[in-house]
Every structure is written in structure tokens, then in C-alpha cells.
CSV table of C-alpha atoms in Angstrom, one decimal:
chain,number,residue,atom,x,y,z
A,14,UNK,CA,201.0,226.3,-25.0
A,15,UNK,CA,204.0,223.8,-25.5
A,16,UNK,CA,201.4,220.9,-25.3
A,17,UNK,CA,200.2,222.1,-28.8
A,18,UNK,CA,203.6,221.1,-30.6
A,19,UNK,CA,203.0,217.2,-30.1
A,20,UNK,CA,199.0,217.9,-30.9
A,21,UNK,CA,200.1,219.2,-34.2
A,22,UNK,CA,202.9,216.6,-35.0
A,23,UNK,CA,200.2,214.1,-34.4
A,24,UNK,CA,197.9,216.0,-36.9
A,25,UNK,CA,200.5,216.2,-39.4
A,26,UNK,CA,201.4,212.6,-39.3
A,27,UNK,CA,197.6,211.8,-39.4
A,28,UNK,CA,197.2,213.8,-42.5
A,29,UNK,CA,200.2,212.5,-44.2
A,30,UNK,CA,199.3,208.5,-43.5
A,31,UNK,CA,195.4,209.2,-44.5
A,32,UNK,CA,195.8,212.4,-47.2
A,33,UNK,CA,199.2,212.4,-48.7
A,34,UNK,CA,200.4,208.6,-48.9
A,35,UNK,CA,197.6,207.4,-50.4
A,36,UNK,CA,198.0,209.3,-53.6
A,37,UNK,CA,201.3,207.4,-54.3
A,38,UNK,CA,199.3,204.1,-54.7
A,39,UNK,CA,199.7,204.0,-59.0
A,40,UNK,CA,203.0,205.7,-58.8
A,41,UNK,CA,204.5,202.9,-56.4
A,42,UNK,CA,203.1,200.1,-58.9
A,43,UNK,CA,204.2,201.9,-61.8
A,44,UNK,CA,200.7,202.6,-63.4
A,45,UNK,CA,200.3,205.9,-65.3
A,46,UNK,CA,198.1,208.3,-63.3
A,47,UNK,CA,196.6,211.7,-62.9
A,48,UNK,CA,198.3,213.8,-60.1
A,49,UNK,CA,195.9,214.0,-57.5
A,50,UNK,CA,195.4,216.5,-54.6
A,51,UNK,CA,195.3,215.6,-50.9
A,52,UNK,CA,191.9,214.5,-49.6
A,53,UNK,CA,189.8,215.2,-52.7
A,54,UNK,CA,192.0,213.6,-55.3
A,55,UNK,CA,191.0,214.3,-58.7
A,56,UNK,CA,187.2,215.4,-57.9
A,57,UNK,CA,188.0,219.1,-57.7
A,58,UNK,CA,186.2,219.6,-61.4
A,59,UNK,CA,183.3,217.6,-59.9
A,60,UNK,CA,183.1,219.3,-56.6
A,61,UNK,CA,183.3,223.0,-58.5
A,62,UNK,CA,181.1,221.6,-61.0
A,63,UNK,CA,183.2,222.8,-63.7
A,64,UNK,CA,182.2,219.8,-65.7
A,65,UNK,CA,179.5,217.3,-65.9
A,66,UNK,CA,180.6,213.9,-64.9
A,67,UNK,CA,180.4,212.5,-68.3
A,68,UNK,CA,182.8,215.3,-69.5
A,69,UNK,CA,185.1,214.7,-66.8
A,70,UNK,CA,185.3,210.9,-67.6
A,71,UNK,CA,185.6,211.9,-71.1
A,72,UNK,CA,188.3,214.2,-70.6
A,73,UNK,CA,190.1,211.7,-68.6
A,74,UNK,CA,190.3,209.0,-71.3
A,75,UNK,CA,191.6,211.5,-73.9
A,76,UNK,CA,194.7,212.3,-71.5
A,77,UNK,CA,196.2,209.2,-71.6
A,78,UNK,CA,195.7,208.2,-75.5
A,79,UNK,CA,198.7,205.8,-75.6
A,80,UNK,CA,198.0,203.8,-72.1
A,81,UNK,CA,195.7,200.7,-71.8
A,82,UNK,CA,194.9,201.9,-68.4
A,83,UNK,CA,195.3,204.6,-65.8
A,84,UNK,CA,195.0,205.4,-62.3
A,85,UNK,CA,192.7,208.0,-60.4
A,86,UNK,CA,191.7,209.1,-56.9
A,87,UNK,CA,188.2,209.3,-56.1
A,88,UNK,CA,189.1,211.4,-53.0
A,89,UNK,CA,191.5,209.3,-51.4
A,90,UNK,CA,190.2,205.9,-52.9
A,91,UNK,CA,192.3,204.6,-55.7
A,92,UNK,CA,190.7,203.5,-58.7
A,93,UNK,CA,192.0,202.3,-62.2
A,94,UNK,CA,190.2,202.8,-65.6
A,95,UNK,CA,190.8,200.7,-68.3
A,96,UNK,CA,190.7,201.9,-72.0
A,97,UNK,CA,191.9,198.8,-73.8
A,98,UNK,CA,189.3,196.6,-75.5
A,99,UNK,CA,191.5,193.2,-74.8
A,100,UNK,CA,191.7,193.9,-71.1
A,101,UNK,CA,187.9,194.9,-70.9
A,102,UNK,CA,187.2,191.7,-72.3
A,103,UNK,CA,189.5,190.1,-69.8
A,104,UNK,CA,188.1,191.9,-66.7
A,105,UNK,CA,184.1,191.6,-67.6
A,106,UNK,CA,184.0,188.5,-69.1
A,107,UNK,CA,187.1,185.9,-69.1
A,108,UNK,CA,188.4,186.5,-65.9
A,109,UNK,CA,185.0,187.6,-64.6
A,110,UNK,CA,185.5,185.7,-61.1
A,111,UNK,CA,188.0,188.4,-60.2
A,112,UNK,CA,185.5,190.9,-61.1
A,113,UNK,CA,182.1,189.4,-60.0
A,114,UNK,CA,180.9,192.6,-58.0
A,115,UNK,CA,179.9,196.2,-58.2
A,116,UNK,CA,181.5,198.8,-56.2
A,117,UNK,CA,179.1,199.4,-53.3
A,118,UNK,CA,178.3,203.0,-52.3
A,119,UNK,CA,176.3,201.9,-48.9
A,120,UNK,CA,177.8,200.0,-46.2
A,121,UNK,CA,176.4,197.5,-43.8
A,122,UNK,CA,172.6,197.4,-43.4
A,123,UNK,CA,172.0,201.1,-43.3
A,124,UNK,CA,170.1,201.0,-46.4
A,125,UNK,CA,168.1,198.2,-47.6
A,126,UNK,CA,166.9,199.3,-50.6
A,127,UNK,CA,170.6,199.8,-51.9
A,128,UNK,CA,172.3,196.9,-50.4
A,129,UNK,CA,169.2,194.2,-51.2
A,130,UNK,CA,169.0,195.3,-55.0
A,131,UNK,CA,170.4,193.3,-58.0
A,132,UNK,CA,172.7,196.0,-58.9
A,133,UNK,CA,174.5,195.8,-55.2
A,134,UNK,CA,173.9,192.1,-54.4
A,135,UNK,CA,177.3,190.2,-54.4
A,136,UNK,CA,178.6,186.6,-55.1
A,137,UNK,CA,176.1,183.6,-55.5
A,138,UNK,CA,173.1,186.0,-53.9
A,139,UNK,CA,173.5,188.2,-56.9
A,140,UNK,CA,173.7,184.9,-59.3
A,141,UNK,CA,170.6,183.8,-57.6
A,142,UNK,CA,168.8,186.8,-58.0
A,143,UNK,CA,169.7,187.7,-61.7
A,144,UNK,CA,168.5,183.9,-62.4
A,145,UNK,CA,165.4,184.5,-60.9
A,146,UNK,CA,164.9,188.1,-62.5
A,147,UNK,CA,166.0,187.3,-66.0
A,148,UNK,CA,162.8,185.5,-67.4
A,149,UNK,CA,161.0,188.7,-67.2
A,150,UNK,CA,163.3,190.2,-70.2
A,151,UNK,CA,163.1,187.4,-72.4
A,152,UNK,CA,161.3,188.5,-75.9
A,153,UNK,CA,158.1,186.6,-75.0
A,154,UNK,CA,157.7,188.7,-71.6
A,155,UNK,CA,158.3,191.7,-73.9
A,156,UNK,CA,156.0,191.2,-75.9
A,157,UNK,CA,153.3,190.4,-73.3
A,158,UNK,CA,154.5,193.9,-71.6
A,159,UNK,CA,154.3,195.8,-75.0
A,160,UNK,CA,150.6,196.2,-74.5
A,161,UNK,CA,151.1,197.7,-71.3
A,162,UNK,CA,153.7,200.3,-72.8
A,163,UNK,CA,151.6,201.1,-75.8
A,164,UNK,CA,148.6,202.1,-73.4
A,165,UNK,CA,151.0,204.5,-72.0
A,166,UNK,CA,152.4,206.0,-75.1
A,167,UNK,CA,149.1,206.1,-76.8
A,168,UNK,CA,148.1,208.4,-73.4
A,169,UNK,CA,151.2,210.4,-74.0
A,170,UNK,CA,150.1,211.2,-77.5
A,171,UNK,CA,146.5,211.8,-76.7
A,172,UNK,CA,147.4,214.6,-74.3
A,173,UNK,CA,149.2,216.7,-76.4
A,174,UNK,CA,146.3,215.7,-79.4
A,175,UNK,CA,143.7,217.2,-77.3
A,176,UNK,CA,145.2,220.8,-77.1
A,177,UNK,CA,144.5,220.8,-80.6
A,178,UNK,CA,147.2,223.6,-81.2
A,179,UNK,CA,149.8,223.5,-84.0
A,180,UNK,CA,153.0,224.5,-81.9
A,181,UNK,CA,153.5,223.4,-78.3
A,182,UNK,CA,156.3,224.1,-76.2
A,183,UNK,CA,157.4,221.7,-73.5
A,184,UNK,CA,160.6,220.9,-72.0
A,185,UNK,CA,161.7,217.4,-73.3
A,186,UNK,CA,163.4,216.2,-70.2
A,187,UNK,CA,160.4,217.0,-68.4
A,188,UNK,CA,157.5,215.1,-70.4
A,189,UNK,CA,160.1,212.1,-70.8
A,190,UNK,CA,160.4,211.5,-67.4
A,191,UNK,CA,156.5,211.7,-67.0
A,192,UNK,CA,156.1,209.0,-69.7
A,193,UNK,CA,159.1,206.6,-68.5
A,194,UNK,CA,157.3,207.2,-64.8
A,195,UNK,CA,154.1,205.9,-66.1
A,196,UNK,CA,155.5,203.1,-68.3
A,197,UNK,CA,157.6,201.5,-65.6
A,198,UNK,CA,154.7,202.1,-62.9
A,199,UNK,CA,152.6,200.0,-65.3
A,200,UNK,CA,155.1,197.3,-66.3
A,201,UNK,CA,156.8,196.7,-62.8
A,202,UNK,CA,154.3,197.7,-60.3
A,203,UNK,CA,150.8,197.1,-62.0
A,204,UNK,CA,150.3,200.7,-60.8
A,205,UNK,CA,148.4,203.2,-63.4
A,206,UNK,CA,148.9,206.8,-63.3
A,207,UNK,CA,148.9,209.8,-65.9
A,208,UNK,CA,151.5,212.0,-65.1
A,209,UNK,CA,151.2,214.8,-68.1
A,210,UNK,CA,147.2,215.3,-67.0
A,211,UNK,CA,148.2,214.7,-63.0
A,212,UNK,CA,151.5,216.7,-62.6
A,213,UNK,CA,151.8,215.9,-58.8
A,214,UNK,CA,150.8,212.4,-58.5
A,215,UNK,CA,152.5,210.6,-56.0
A,216,UNK,CA,154.5,208.1,-58.1
A,217,UNK,CA,155.9,210.3,-60.2
A,218,UNK,CA,156.4,213.2,-57.2
A,219,UNK,CA,158.6,210.2,-55.2
A,220,UNK,CA,160.3,209.1,-58.5
A,221,UNK,CA,161.7,212.9,-58.8
A,222,UNK,CA,162.9,212.7,-55.1
A,223,UNK,CA,164.6,209.3,-55.6
A,224,UNK,CA,166.5,210.7,-58.4
A,225,UNK,CA,167.4,214.2,-57.5
A,226,UNK,CA,170.8,214.0,-56.0
A,227,UNK,CA,171.7,217.9,-56.0
A,228,UNK,CA,172.7,220.5,-53.0
A,229,UNK,CA,173.4,219.0,-49.9
A,230,UNK,CA,172.6,215.4,-50.3
A,231,UNK,CA,175.4,215.2,-52.9
A,232,UNK,CA,177.7,216.8,-50.9
A,233,UNK,CA,177.0,214.2,-47.8
A,234,UNK,CA,177.6,211.4,-50.4
A,235,UNK,CA,180.8,212.7,-51.2
A,236,UNK,CA,181.9,212.8,-47.6
A,237,UNK,CA,180.7,209.4,-47.1
A,238,UNK,CA,182.4,208.2,-50.0
A,239,UNK,CA,185.7,209.5,-48.4
A,240,UNK,CA,184.5,208.2,-45.1
A,241,UNK,CA,182.3,205.2,-45.5
A,242,UNK,CA,182.2,204.2,-41.9
A,243,UNK,CA,180.3,207.6,-41.4
A,244,UNK,CA,177.3,205.8,-42.9
A,245,UNK,CA,176.9,204.1,-40.1
A,246,UNK,CA,177.6,206.3,-37.6
A,247,UNK,CA,174.9,209.1,-39.0
A,248,UNK,CA,172.6,206.3,-40.3
A,249,UNK,CA,172.0,208.1,-43.9
A,250,UNK,CA,169.9,206.7,-46.3
A,251,UNK,CA,170.8,207.1,-50.1
A,252,UNK,CA,166.9,207.8,-50.7
A,253,UNK,CA,164.8,210.1,-48.2
A,254,UNK,CA,162.6,208.4,-45.9
A,255,UNK,CA,159.3,209.7,-47.5
A,256,UNK,CA,160.7,207.4,-50.8
A,257,UNK,CA,161.4,204.2,-49.0
A,258,UNK,CA,157.9,204.6,-47.1
A,259,UNK,CA,155.9,205.1,-50.5
A,260,UNK,CA,157.4,202.3,-52.3
A,261,UNK,CA,157.3,199.9,-49.3
A,262,UNK,CA,153.9,200.5,-49.0
A,263,UNK,CA,153.1,200.4,-52.9
A,264,UNK,CA,154.4,196.9,-52.8
A,265,UNK,CA,153.0,195.6,-50.0
A,266,UNK,CA,149.4,196.6,-51.3
A,267,UNK,CA,150.5,195.2,-54.6
A,268,UNK,CA,151.7,191.6,-52.9
A,269,UNK,CA,148.5,191.5,-51.0
A,270,UNK,CA,146.1,192.2,-53.7
A,271,UNK,CA,147.9,189.4,-55.5
A,272,UNK,CA,148.2,186.7,-53.1
A,273,UNK,CA,144.7,187.5,-52.4
A,274,UNK,CA,143.7,186.5,-56.3
A,275,UNK,CA,142.8,189.8,-56.7
A,276,UNK,CA,145.2,190.4,-59.6
A,277,UNK,CA,147.2,188.5,-61.8
A,278,UNK,CA,149.9,190.0,-64.1
A,279,UNK,CA,153.0,188.2,-65.8
A,280,UNK,CA,155.6,191.0,-64.5
A,281,UNK,CA,158.6,191.1,-62.3
A,282,UNK,CA,156.6,191.1,-59.1
A,283,UNK,CA,154.9,187.9,-60.2
A,284,UNK,CA,158.1,186.4,-61.0
A,285,UNK,CA,159.7,187.1,-57.4
A,286,UNK,CA,156.2,185.9,-55.7
A,287,UNK,CA,156.6,182.7,-57.7
A,288,UNK,CA,160.7,182.3,-56.6
A,289,UNK,CA,159.0,182.8,-53.1
A,290,UNK,CA,157.0,179.9,-53.2
A,291,UNK,CA,159.8,177.9,-54.6
A,292,UNK,CA,158.5,178.0,-58.4
A,293,UNK,CA,160.6,178.2,-61.1
A,294,UNK,CA,159.6,179.9,-64.0
A,295,UNK,CA,161.4,179.3,-67.3
A,296,UNK,CA,161.4,180.6,-70.8
A,297,UNK,CA,162.9,180.2,-74.2
A,298,UNK,CA,166.8,180.7,-74.4
A,299,UNK,CA,167.7,184.3,-75.4
A,300,UNK,CA,170.9,184.6,-78.3
A,301,UNK,CA,172.3,188.2,-77.9
A,302,UNK,CA,174.2,189.8,-80.5
A,303,UNK,CA,177.6,188.5,-80.8
A,304,UNK,CA,178.9,192.0,-81.8
A,305,UNK,CA,177.7,194.0,-78.8
A,306,UNK,CA,177.2,191.3,-76.3
A,307,UNK,CA,179.9,189.6,-74.1
A,308,UNK,CA,177.9,186.7,-73.2
A,309,UNK,CA,174.1,185.0,-73.9
A,310,UNK,CA,172.1,185.2,-70.8
A,311,UNK,CA,171.6,181.7,-70.4
A,312,UNK,CA,175.5,180.8,-70.0
A,313,UNK,CA,175.8,183.7,-67.1
A,314,UNK,CA,174.9,181.5,-64.1
A,315,UNK,CA,177.7,179.5,-62.7
A,316,UNK,CA,177.2,177.1,-60.1
A,317,UNK,CA,174.2,175.6,-58.7
A,318,UNK,CA,171.4,177.8,-58.1
A,319,UNK,CA,169.9,178.0,-54.4
A,320,UNK,CA,166.5,178.9,-53.5
A,321,UNK,CA,165.9,182.6,-52.8
A,322,UNK,CA,164.3,183.5,-49.3
A,323,UNK,CA,162.7,186.4,-50.5
A,324,UNK,CA,161.3,188.9,-48.1
A,325,UNK,CA,158.8,192.0,-48.9
A,326,UNK,CA,161.8,194.1,-48.6
A,327,UNK,CA,163.9,192.2,-51.1
A,328,UNK,CA,160.9,192.1,-53.8
A,329,UNK,CA,160.5,196.1,-53.0
A,330,UNK,CA,164.0,196.3,-53.6
A,331,UNK,CA,164.2,194.7,-56.5
A,332,UNK,CA,161.1,196.6,-58.1
A,333,UNK,CA,162.5,199.8,-57.0
A,334,UNK,CA,165.9,199.5,-58.6
A,335,UNK,CA,163.9,198.7,-61.8
A,336,UNK,CA,161.8,202.0,-61.5
A,337,UNK,CA,165.3,203.9,-60.4
A,338,UNK,CA,167.5,202.5,-63.3
A,339,UNK,CA,164.7,203.2,-66.0
A,340,UNK,CA,163.1,206.5,-64.7
A,341,UNK,CA,166.2,208.7,-65.4
A,342,UNK,CA,168.2,207.0,-67.7
A,343,UNK,CA,165.2,206.4,-70.4
A,344,UNK,CA,164.2,209.9,-69.9
A,345,UNK,CA,167.3,211.1,-70.7
A,346,UNK,CA,168.0,208.7,-74.2
A,347,UNK,CA,165.1,209.8,-75.4
A,348,UNK,CA,165.9,213.7,-74.8
A,349,UNK,CA,168.9,213.4,-76.8
A,350,UNK,CA,167.3,211.4,-79.2
A,351,UNK,CA,165.0,214.1,-79.8
A,352,UNK,CA,167.8,216.8,-79.6
A,353,UNK,CA,169.6,214.7,-82.6
A,354,UNK,CA,166.4,214.5,-84.5
A,355,UNK,CA,165.8,218.2,-84.8
A,356,UNK,CA,169.9,219.2,-85.6
A,357,UNK,CA,169.6,216.3,-88.3
A,358,UNK,CA,166.4,216.7,-90.0
A,359,UNK,CA,167.5,214.2,-92.9
A,360,UNK,CA,167.3,211.3,-89.9
A,361,UNK,CA,164.1,212.7,-88.6
A,362,UNK,CA,162.5,212.7,-92.1
A,363,UNK,CA,164.1,209.2,-92.8
A,364,UNK,CA,163.1,207.9,-89.3
A,365,UNK,CA,159.5,209.4,-90.0
A,366,UNK,CA,158.9,207.8,-93.4
A,367,UNK,CA,159.7,204.4,-91.8
A,368,UNK,CA,157.2,205.1,-88.9
A,369,UNK,CA,154.4,206.1,-91.4
A,370,UNK,CA,155.2,203.2,-93.4
A,371,UNK,CA,154.8,200.9,-90.2
A,372,UNK,CA,151.7,202.3,-89.0
A,373,UNK,CA,150.1,201.8,-92.2
A,374,UNK,CA,151.0,198.3,-92.5
A,375,UNK,CA,149.5,197.7,-88.9
A,376,UNK,CA,146.4,200.0,-89.7
A,377,UNK,CA,147.7,202.9,-87.4
A,378,UNK,CA,148.0,200.4,-84.4
A,379,UNK,CA,151.4,199.6,-83.8
A,380,UNK,CA,151.9,195.7,-83.0
A,381,UNK,CA,155.2,193.9,-81.1
A,382,UNK,CA,156.5,192.0,-84.3
A,383,UNK,CA,155.8,195.2,-86.4
A,384,UNK,CA,158.2,197.0,-84.1
A,385,UNK,CA,160.8,194.4,-84.4
A,386,UNK,CA,161.0,195.4,-88.2
A,387,UNK,CA,162.0,198.9,-87.7
A,388,UNK,CA,165.4,198.6,-88.9
A,389,UNK,CA,166.1,202.3,-89.0
A,390,UNK,CA,164.3,203.0,-85.4
A,391,UNK,CA,167.1,200.3,-84.1
A,392,UNK,CA,170.0,202.1,-86.0
A,393,UNK,CA,168.8,205.8,-84.6
A,394,UNK,CA,168.3,204.2,-81.1
A,395,UNK,CA,172.0,202.5,-81.3
A,396,UNK,CA,173.4,205.7,-82.2
A,397,UNK,CA,171.8,207.9,-79.7
A,398,UNK,CA,173.2,205.1,-77.0
A,399,UNK,CA,176.9,205.2,-78.6
A,400,UNK,CA,176.9,209.4,-78.6
A,401,UNK,CA,175.0,209.9,-75.5
A,402,UNK,CA,175.0,206.6,-73.4
A,403,UNK,CA,173.3,206.9,-69.7
A,404,UNK,CA,175.8,204.6,-68.5
A,405,UNK,CA,178.7,206.6,-69.3
A,406,UNK,CA,180.8,204.8,-66.9
A,407,UNK,CA,180.9,201.2,-65.8
A,408,UNK,CA,182.6,200.1,-62.5
A,409,UNK,CA,183.9,196.4,-61.3
A,410,UNK,CA,185.0,195.6,-58.1
A,411,UNK,CA,187.9,193.3,-57.7
A,412,UNK,CA,187.3,190.6,-55.3
A,413,UNK,CA,190.5,188.4,-55.5
A,414,UNK,CA,193.9,189.6,-56.6
A,415,UNK,CA,194.3,190.0,-60.4
A,416,UNK,CA,197.6,190.4,-62.2
A,417,UNK,CA,198.1,192.6,-65.2
A,418,UNK,CA,201.0,191.6,-67.6
A,419,UNK,CA,202.6,194.1,-69.6
A,420,UNK,CA,201.8,194.7,-73.1
A,421,UNK,CA,203.5,198.1,-74.3
A,422,UNK,CA,207.0,198.6,-73.9
A,423,UNK,CA,206.5,201.3,-71.0
A,424,UNK,CA,204.4,198.9,-69.0
A,425,UNK,CA,205.3,196.6,-66.1
A,426,UNK,CA,203.4,193.9,-64.6
A,427,UNK,CA,201.2,195.2,-61.1
A,428,UNK,CA,198.3,193.8,-59.1
A,429,UNK,CA,195.1,194.8,-59.2
A,430,UNK,CA,194.3,194.2,-55.4
A,431,UNK,CA,191.2,192.8,-53.9
A,432,UNK,CA,189.2,195.6,-52.8
A,433,UNK,CA,190.5,197.8,-56.0
A,434,UNK,CA,187.6,199.7,-58.0
A,435,UNK,CA,188.3,199.2,-61.9
A,436,UNK,CA,186.4,201.5,-64.3
A,437,UNK,CA,185.4,201.4,-67.8
A,438,UNK,CA,185.0,204.9,-69.6
A,439,UNK,CA,182.1,203.8,-72.0
A,440,UNK,CA,181.9,207.6,-72.9
A,441,UNK,CA,185.3,207.8,-74.1
A,442,UNK,CA,185.4,204.6,-76.1
A,443,UNK,CA,182.6,205.5,-77.9
A,444,UNK,CA,183.9,208.6,-79.1
A,445,UNK,CA,187.0,207.6,-79.8
A,446,UNK,CA,187.8,207.9,-83.6
A,447,UNK,CA,190.2,204.9,-83.5
A,448,UNK,CA,187.0,202.8,-82.9
A,449,UNK,CA,184.3,205.1,-84.6
A,450,UNK,CA,185.0,207.1,-87.3
A,451,UNK,CA,184.2,211.3,-86.9
A,452,UNK,CA,182.4,210.1,-83.6
A,453,UNK,CA,181.1,213.4,-82.6
A,454,UNK,CA,178.7,213.2,-86.0
A,455,UNK,CA,175.1,211.6,-85.4
A,456,UNK,CA,175.4,208.6,-88.1
A,457,UNK,CA,172.8,206.2,-87.6
A,458,UNK,CA,174.4,204.1,-90.8
A,459,UNK,CA,177.1,203.1,-88.7
A,460,UNK,CA,174.5,200.5,-87.4
A,461,UNK,CA,173.0,199.5,-90.7
A,462,UNK,CA,173.6,195.4,-91.4
A,463,UNK,CA,176.8,195.8,-93.6
A,464,UNK,CA,178.4,198.4,-90.9
A,465,UNK,CA,177.5,196.9,-87.4
A,466,UNK,CA,179.5,193.7,-88.4
A,467,UNK,CA,182.6,196.0,-88.5
A,468,UNK,CA,182.2,197.7,-85.3
A,469,UNK,CA,185.2,196.3,-82.7
A,470,UNK,CA,184.0,193.8,-80.0
A,471,UNK,CA,183.6,195.5,-76.5
A,472,UNK,CA,184.0,199.0,-78.0
A,473,UNK,CA,180.3,199.5,-77.7
A,474,UNK,CA,179.0,199.0,-74.2
A,475,UNK,CA,175.7,200.9,-73.7
A,476,UNK,CA,174.3,198.1,-71.2
A,477,UNK,CA,177.8,196.8,-69.7
A,478,UNK,CA,179.5,193.9,-70.9
A,479,UNK,CA,179.8,190.5,-69.1
A,480,UNK,CA,177.7,188.4,-66.8
A,481,UNK,CA,177.0,191.9,-64.7
A,482,UNK,CA,175.6,193.8,-67.8
A,483,UNK,CA,172.5,195.7,-67.7
A,484,UNK,CA,169.7,193.1,-67.5
A,485,UNK,CA,167.7,195.3,-69.0
A,486,UNK,CA,169.9,195.4,-72.2
């Protein structure tokens, strides 16, 4: 049995170097940090489901009120939260070349959907793809797609009108995911469906499968987050095989019909197919709101753009990430908006009055230009995004060492090293009374013409910040 002694010694040494020593990462650099446990780091609350992820992020933010940044451990991997607005500006805009990538969950070429989409692309490949996709989101393209959204909205309303009931009980998240499913399927995929009428249509079913990260799947993702090389060994795809197969089939059929001249729609797939042919689609320049956007889209892409060699898989990955990014987040936003209107009847009444007035001016049929004049609607949506941001946390991956100089007396200089993950606690910033007075109150007037100019730059980040902000902003 003496052989067990060296075995346990080796095991203890491995445990120390792999599970204990990494926890001193931030302490060694003089960075304020939350005490972590071996192996699970600061993730115990999430594992036990004691809090939602957004609550976890907000509570962490509030634990360090006097610090510009603070360290945590996602399992054994260090992460740096940044809460100072000036430092956020430096990381996301001014020194963007140091933080040009997102933190990828997947490794290698295990999951092409994740590795090839706009969110996870890196370096020049990302710049080229962003430049290719950006024309899809200019105002003129939105105006063209508005008719498709309108048809989906009308279909949504008519479903409930046909019931001819004074009171209809619904689960808001459910009906809104069905609406966002139909809208994105139409505008991004050219796919017509009615998810309220046909509750189990394939497009909706696959969307639910793609966005369900519960149970064993979530646990397995946590384990892979701790040991990324495992993904190559077990060949785990983030999305079920049935989801990948379905979307590849839909895109393949769409591409074939368009290349055969059976269908022409000026949407994202059209732009990608044109890019594959070597054609460049240009549109009018967009000017973003200087208070809330870090940079204008037209100034994002540094360096010479290269021609993209787009495969069907590349096109599928881009189309899918738009579906994945809008399906759940937009439905969540609409659900919170509905909740706030229910508990703030004075806001609901004022918004209803604006809607009625606008529809009267349009003879009952909303048009794109009229929608742009609905200031109170914009204020209500903006305030919902402040209080309940679907993107409650942002991330950046350091691509080359970055020196953080001390500003406060208790700080010392330290280097964010290449490969380190930087996190921005959007929900904490949005609910900080130093940035938004009485932050727990739902107050659309924060975004009226007078007040919105007083909002501090980089304190309102519902779509992120800098060149890697959300393209759907």
C-alpha cells in the first residue's frame, strides 16, 4: 500500500497547481477581487441556482463600489470586471486594438456554427464579415424590411382578434418568442410561418431547442468551460445536431432558390450571396447618437478589406446567429416591457395615446416614417433596455498585453495579459444611482429630448460599445 503515498502526493501537487494556485492570480497583481473556491471559483451561486446570472452580475458590481475594476474566477479562469466609464471607453474604443475579440466558448473547429459566426470571428476575418453585413442594417434596409415585420405583427394581432374574447389569458414570454420567431424567419431567412396558429412548426421548435441551455447540457458546458480541450475529445456541439441539420437545410434550399432566380429578397442572405460573387453593396452612411454609441459604423473597419471566400456554412452561420441573437433577447425585452406597462398604468396610457394618434394619422396602417416619429415609444423601449438589458454583461478578450495605470490611491499598475477576459457589468452600470437617479423606478422621461443629453457616455450600453457593439443596434 506504500505506493499510494506517492500517488496522493502527486494528486495533491496537481490539485494545488491546477485548482489552488490560479486563485491567487488577482491577488498577485494587486487587483481587488472576490474570494474564490478551488475548482468552482466564484460560480457556486450559479451552479446551485441561488441567483440568476444577471442578479449575480449586479450583486458583484455592488460589492466593489469604490473600485474601478475587480477580479473574479469563472471556475479556475480569471476574469476582470471593469465598472469605470473612462476605462470602459479605453477598452472598447480608444484602445480597441488590444481588445478586438470576444471570448470564445468553443475551441478549434468542433462547432462551425459557433466558430464561423460574426460574434466569434476574430481579427481581420471579423472586420471583413462585419463590413459585409453592416449594409443590412442601414435605415434604408430597415425601411424595406419594415413591411415584412408589419405583416408578422398584423398576423400576430389577427390571431387574438379572431378569438373575439374580452379577456385572453396568455404567457407573455411564450407569445413573444413566437412573434420574434416569425419575424426573424421572414426577414432573415425568407421563411413564412405562423407560430401562434401552428404551435409546433419546425422553425419554432428548432428555435426553442437552440436557446434551451438547461439541465445536463448546461452542466456539460460548465465543465467544458473549466477544461476547454475536453470539447475536442467529446466533440460536443453547442447546439443539438437536429438544430444544425435543420438550419443548414433551410439555408441550402434558400440559396438554391435564389441562385436559380426563383426568389429575390434584399435581406442578409442576399448581401452574403452578392459578397460571394465579389459584389460590394454600399449604402448611405449612418450617423449614430453621440450620447449612446461609441463610434459610427462607417468608422469601424480599420485596414484594407479583403474579399471573403464564403461557403454555404459561412452563410448559414451568419443567418443563424441573427436568429439566435434576436429570438430570445427580443422576446425577453418585450416581456419586461409588458410587465412595466402593467405596473405603471400612467406610462401605458400615455403610450397608448401616442399609438392611437399615430395610427389615426396613418389611416390605421402604420408606416415606417410614422414609426420614427413616435418619441414616447422610443423612450419606453430605451428605459426598458436600461432597467432590463438582455445583454446584461459584455465581454472582450485581450489580444495583446495592456497596461492599466493607477488612478486611485489604493491602486497600482498592472497588466491585463494576452488571453485575459475583460467583462463589463452592463446591468450594474444601468442600475447604479450615480449614473441614473432612483434606478429601480421605471421612468421613460430619462430619455426625453432634454434629459437624454445629460446621460453620461458609456453609462448606457444596451447594445455594447465600440466597434464590436451589436450589429443590430
